[in-house]
Amino acid sequence: MAQEPGSAVSSCQFLSRLHALLAVLDSTARRKVIMQWLTDAQRKDLEHWMLEQQGVAAARPACRALASCDENLDVQAMQNFTAGITRTFHMHKSRARREIVRSGNGFLASVYVEWLEIRCPLQHKAEGALNDHRMLIAIKSAIRQFGMAEVSWEALAGIIKQHGHQPSHVKAHVMIPAEFWIGTRLATPHQTLGACLSTWYRLKNLPMWTWWKSLVGDAQGSLARATAAELWAELREEYILAAVTAGYPRCRIELRMQLLESKHRHSQGSLEDMVLDNMKQLLDQEHRRTLTLQKKLKKEMCAYKRKLNAEQKSRASILRRRMQAEKDMTMEEILAGHGQNESTEQQQAALCWDPGITFQDATSHE
């Protein structure tokens, strides 16, 4: 694949998504895709990328701290909010972002981190919602600092108590990105933060977590040897178990899952068909990206050649004019002219570089 420095990120994302889609196919379909759909350059790049990821996974520590975001609130936005602006605070198009919203006659503060949505009780005043949001940002930062390790519930409970809340008042649920399997996200029932964290741990330990990270271009190590149907069956059972634990009847949850599955299969086909369709779309996007890069490089090369030809024509024109001027001159006149030019250049160089010559000396010399 043709690459330039600015395309390194998109190329890595392409290889990560390609590897994730290949991993959930059976051996026969995977071999067919690799041999018939991929070019030689793509196969070599994929092989090199997999070797690099193995080295990165071996060197990656077991627990790494992630940079926390959203540490500070926008002061001007806080002032505007408390002054009477009761519409959505910090509107964002992304569904993953949660801030402060107007809900009925009150204000609701919530945050989103790694599939986990955490919210506080409804507040009737804006100042209370802002204080809740500060607490949620502190909780979010603590969760991010632990990374993939288990978060200390005692530490989170201490943060909640510091802001004047009871730990049982903070609710949470897990938002599972299941668009690939059923066309929509799955949300576990709202529970206390402590109970929801246990569900969150179980879901994060599923192979589907690593697969989803690779699918969105954020590779997190080696993928499990499982097909798309096996990944979905494991995620489906874990979701049903979380809903049953929260008090919902199992038959009701299974019926809802069956309806979502049948509706999505009817419009998109089987899981293998969806994987192959995504593979085709990914390869088409990469082909268009490669063509765009090739056109850009070709355009830059043509511009460089035009500039080079213009410089060559300019030098040739200067040489022709000089030869035309010297056409009727004798050899002695030509040599005399070159000698005068050389002496003049030497005098100018001496005037410019000799520190002993003053301005008056240079003027009298002229």
XYZ file of C-alpha atoms in Angstrom:
366
model
C 0.000 0.000 0.000
C 1.252 3.433 -0.832
C 1.749 5.447 2.322
C 2.882 8.871 3.329
C 3.648 10.202 6.827
C 0.158 11.601 7.305
C -1.510 8.298 6.456
C 0.192 6.168 9.126
C -2.732 6.417 11.563
C -5.412 5.496 9.021
C -3.268 2.601 7.750
C -2.907 1.184 11.276
C -6.653 1.517 11.837
C -7.300 -0.294 8.572
C -5.034 -3.192 9.546
C -6.561 -3.370 13.030
C -10.100 -3.528 11.665
C -9.062 -5.997 8.959
C -7.476 -8.280 11.548
C -10.560 -8.060 13.777
C -12.913 -9.027 10.956
C -10.688 -11.878 9.804
C -10.479 -13.234 13.354
C -14.245 -13.904 13.621
C -14.455 -15.867 10.365
C -14.065 -19.609 10.203
C -10.857 -20.989 8.706
C -12.350 -21.666 5.266
C -13.852 -18.211 4.806
C -10.740 -16.561 6.282
C -8.457 -18.363 3.840
C -10.695 -17.411 0.930
C -10.707 -13.741 1.881
C -6.937 -13.608 2.349
C -6.148 -15.351 -0.922
C -8.806 -13.775 -3.165
C -9.682 -10.382 -1.699
C -6.366 -9.064 -0.391
C -3.500 -7.864 -2.544
C 0.076 -9.012 -2.015
C 0.968 -5.672 -0.431
C -1.989 -5.885 1.976
C -1.054 -9.426 2.992
C 2.535 -8.368 3.707
C 1.414 -5.280 5.637
C -1.019 -7.361 7.693
C 1.694 -9.891 8.518
C 4.137 -7.168 9.602
C 1.433 -5.444 11.655
C 0.561 -8.689 13.484
C 4.227 -9.250 14.347
C 4.511 -5.688 15.644
C 1.368 -6.123 17.768
C 2.789 -9.266 19.319
C 5.882 -7.316 20.339
C 3.791 -4.462 21.710
C 1.597 -6.862 23.691
C 4.678 -8.492 25.218
C 6.115 -5.135 26.273
C 2.849 -3.611 27.514
C 2.594 -3.573 31.343
C -0.286 -5.355 33.000
C -1.741 -2.141 34.358
C -1.275 1.241 32.708
C -2.603 4.611 33.760
C -4.716 6.465 31.256
C -4.721 10.213 30.944
C -7.864 11.563 32.515
C -9.991 14.004 30.605
C -12.676 16.457 31.517
C -10.822 17.475 34.693
C -12.073 21.039 34.777
C -15.470 22.495 34.071
C -15.913 25.463 31.797
C -16.305 28.375 34.239
C -18.178 30.577 31.801
C -20.585 27.744 31.013
C -21.198 27.286 34.748
C -21.993 30.971 35.153
C -24.351 30.928 32.183
C -26.042 27.813 33.506
C -26.643 29.208 36.977
C -27.822 32.504 35.459
C -30.916 30.829 34.042
C -29.864 28.818 30.987
C -31.704 25.563 31.611
C -31.092 23.854 28.333
C -28.557 21.104 27.778
C -25.167 21.817 29.331
C -22.306 21.175 26.895
C -24.281 19.670 24.037
C -22.396 17.017 22.071
C -23.352 15.019 19.000
C -21.612 11.904 20.290
C -23.906 9.592 22.239
C -20.969 8.578 24.409
C -20.655 11.975 26.085
C -22.765 12.675 29.175
C -22.930 16.008 31.012
C -25.813 17.893 32.684
C -29.256 17.858 31.097
C -32.664 19.196 31.982
C -35.017 16.400 32.976
C -38.550 17.443 33.795
C -38.412 19.985 36.606
C -34.871 19.103 37.654
C -31.315 18.631 36.441
C -29.525 15.335 35.940
C -25.711 14.923 35.944
C -24.066 11.892 34.341
C -20.765 10.789 32.786
C -19.707 8.009 30.438
C -16.470 6.008 30.651
C -15.616 2.716 28.937
C -19.225 1.519 28.358
C -20.180 2.602 31.899
C -22.750 5.373 32.372
C -22.890 6.799 35.890
C -25.566 9.216 37.058
C -26.581 11.040 40.228
C -30.055 11.594 41.646
C -32.231 14.284 40.118
C -31.486 17.750 41.492
C -34.006 20.592 41.624
C -31.324 23.298 41.486
C -28.549 23.865 38.980
C -25.906 24.314 41.698
C -26.606 20.828 43.031
C -26.266 19.308 39.568
C -22.934 21.086 39.066
C -21.623 19.692 42.347
C -22.788 16.219 41.298
C -20.983 16.633 37.995
C -17.734 17.485 39.762
C -18.082 14.304 41.813
C -18.770 12.213 38.694
C -15.697 13.640 36.960
C -13.600 12.622 39.980
C -15.080 9.102 39.775
C -14.398 8.973 36.048
C -10.768 9.991 36.578
C -10.335 7.302 39.237
C -11.756 4.636 36.925
C -9.479 5.727 34.070
C -6.412 5.615 36.307
C -6.994 1.938 37.050
C -7.294 1.074 33.353
C -8.273 -2.567 32.850
C -7.640 -3.444 36.515
C -10.471 -3.635 39.020
C -11.386 -0.297 40.517
C -11.302 -0.056 44.292
C -14.891 0.349 45.424
C -13.687 1.773 48.754
C -11.909 4.589 46.877
C -15.026 5.402 44.838
C -17.233 5.287 47.928
C -14.853 7.707 49.634
C -15.132 10.140 46.706
C -18.927 9.949 46.865
C -19.006 10.608 50.610
C -16.635 13.563 50.247
C -19.262 15.273 48.060
C -22.088 14.690 50.532
C -23.789 11.696 48.869
C -24.483 8.172 49.977
C -22.850 5.493 47.773
C -26.233 3.807 47.312
C -27.652 6.974 45.678
C -25.262 6.848 42.685
C -26.673 4.635 39.933
C -25.010 3.169 36.854
C -25.561 0.812 33.952
C -23.425 -0.657 31.167
C -23.980 0.459 27.558
C -22.831 -2.446 25.372
C -22.019 -1.608 21.711
C -23.961 -4.447 20.058
C -24.759 -2.658 16.785
C -22.837 -5.259 14.816
C -24.962 -8.153 16.088
C -28.428 -6.676 16.598
C -28.232 -3.170 15.125
C -28.455 -1.291 18.435
C -26.761 -0.916 21.795
C -27.723 -2.964 24.823
C -28.169 -1.319 28.207
C -28.115 -3.289 31.417
C -30.672 -2.294 34.096
C -29.779 0.615 36.367
C -28.154 -0.555 39.592
C -26.103 0.934 42.360
C -22.577 1.757 41.264
C -21.089 -1.029 43.365
C -23.384 -3.695 41.871
C -22.924 -2.350 38.341
C -19.133 -2.481 38.651
C -19.244 -6.268 39.100
C -21.293 -6.582 35.890
C -18.890 -4.211 34.174
C -15.893 -6.357 35.204
C -17.474 -9.504 33.779
C -18.292 -7.802 30.471
C -14.775 -6.333 30.162
C -13.277 -9.802 30.591
C -15.216 -11.146 27.622
C -13.254 -11.683 24.372
C -15.763 -9.399 22.693
C -14.246 -6.411 24.533
C -10.849 -6.892 22.868
C -12.498 -7.614 19.534
C -14.557 -4.422 19.674
C -11.459 -2.380 20.537
C -9.701 -3.758 17.464
C -12.740 -3.175 15.284
C -12.754 0.550 16.075
C -9.019 0.797 15.376
C -7.678 0.595 18.934
C -5.848 -2.719 19.095
C -5.457 -4.088 22.626
C -3.442 -7.255 22.060
C -4.168 -10.663 20.601
C -7.724 -11.688 19.807
C -9.420 -14.837 21.017
C -9.935 -17.715 18.592
C -13.713 -17.370 18.319
C -16.174 -16.805 15.508
C -18.712 -14.006 15.441
C -21.474 -16.416 16.505
C -19.433 -17.589 19.513
C -18.622 -14.037 20.574
C -22.259 -13.030 20.353
C -23.500 -16.135 22.233
C -21.160 -15.387 25.124
C -22.121 -11.695 25.230
C -25.816 -12.546 24.945
C -25.707 -14.948 27.885
C -23.796 -12.474 30.043
C -26.313 -9.717 29.282
C -29.256 -11.967 30.141
C -27.534 -12.955 33.389
C -27.054 -9.291 34.335
C -30.735 -8.525 33.660
C -31.909 -11.575 35.647
C -29.648 -10.585 38.551
C -31.275 -7.136 38.531
C -34.727 -8.735 38.935
C -36.045 -9.092 35.368
C -37.608 -12.419 34.250
C -35.350 -14.455 31.977
C -38.119 -15.359 29.516
C -38.888 -11.696 28.910
C -35.244 -10.825 28.219
C -34.747 -13.825 25.912
C -37.885 -12.937 23.939
C -36.649 -9.382 23.486
C -33.250 -10.617 22.317
C -34.849 -13.019 19.841
C -36.940 -10.224 18.342
C -33.897 -7.975 17.942
C -31.856 -10.799 16.408
C -34.537 -11.850 13.928
C -35.159 -8.262 12.845
C -31.472 -7.603 12.299
C -30.838 -10.937 10.531
C -33.778 -10.305 8.224
C -32.308 -6.986 7.069
C -28.577 -7.787 7.197
C -28.289 -11.549 6.747
C -26.324 -14.020 8.850
C -23.395 -13.057 11.042
C -20.903 -14.340 8.488
C -22.628 -12.340 5.748
C -22.368 -9.206 7.888
C -18.665 -9.829 8.509
C -18.023 -10.294 4.786
C -20.033 -7.169 3.936
C -18.020 -5.153 6.438
C -14.858 -6.628 4.960
C -15.864 -5.508 1.463
C -16.679 -2.016 2.652
C -13.364 -1.788 4.506
C -11.363 -2.939 1.475
C -13.256 -0.539 -0.791
C -12.472 2.350 1.556
C -8.807 1.383 1.642
C -8.735 1.097 -2.160
C -10.199 4.584 -2.508
C -7.725 5.920 0.051
C -4.826 4.336 -1.833
C -6.020 5.803 -5.130
C -6.309 9.237 -3.528
C -2.745 9.009 -2.228
C -1.476 7.867 -5.600
C -3.224 10.762 -7.342
C -1.769 13.191 -4.817
C 1.752 11.829 -5.310
C 1.328 11.917 -9.075
C 0.139 15.522 -8.917
C 3.104 16.519 -6.757
C 5.497 14.756 -9.140
C 3.984 16.559 -12.135
C 4.349 19.898 -10.351
C 7.992 19.109 -9.563
C 8.670 18.160 -13.182
C 7.061 21.376 -14.433
C 9.227 23.410 -12.074
C 12.342 21.532 -13.165
C 11.523 22.038 -16.858
C 10.935 25.755 -16.277
C 14.347 26.097 -14.596
C 16.026 24.213 -17.437
C 14.327 26.431 -20.032
C 15.398 29.552 -18.122
C 19.018 28.427 -18.027
C 18.918 27.481 -21.709
C 17.450 30.916 -22.579
C 20.210 32.715 -20.639
C 22.862 30.596 -22.367
C 21.409 31.332 -25.816
C 21.380 35.085 -25.147
C 24.991 34.984 -23.971
C 26.055 32.978 -27.004
C 24.199 35.396 -29.293
C 25.954 38.360 -27.656
C 29.359 36.722 -28.076
C 28.751 35.573 -31.636
C 30.460 38.532 -33.401
C 33.233 38.960 -30.794
C 36.794 37.768 -31.236
C 38.459 35.388 -28.820
C 40.552 38.209 -27.305
C 37.444 40.309 -26.632
C 35.646 37.360 -25.080
C 38.596 36.572 -22.799
C 39.041 40.261 -21.952
C 35.368 40.520 -21.038
C 35.571 37.469 -18.778
C 38.710 38.867 -17.142
C 37.009 42.176 -16.374
C 34.029 40.369 -14.912
C 36.272 38.246 -12.696
C 38.245 41.279 -11.432
C 35.029 43.163 -10.661
C 33.670 40.186 -8.684
C 36.938 39.898 -6.746
C 36.875 43.614 -5.853
C 33.280 43.369 -4.655
C 34.127 40.331 -2.561
C 37.125 42.109 -1.012
C 34.999 45.145 -0.148
C 32.356 42.977 1.458
C 34.602 40.706 3.524
C 37.762 42.743 4.366
C 37.178 44.279 7.821
C 40.057 46.744 7.337
C 38.284 48.743 4.593
C 36.149 51.566 5.896
C 33.230 53.226 4.189
C 35.391 56.206 3.143
C 38.069 53.878 1.676
C 35.416 52.055 -0.326
C 34.012 55.387 -1.611
C 37.437 56.759 -2.586
C 38.270 53.439 -4.263
C 35.198 53.765 -6.442
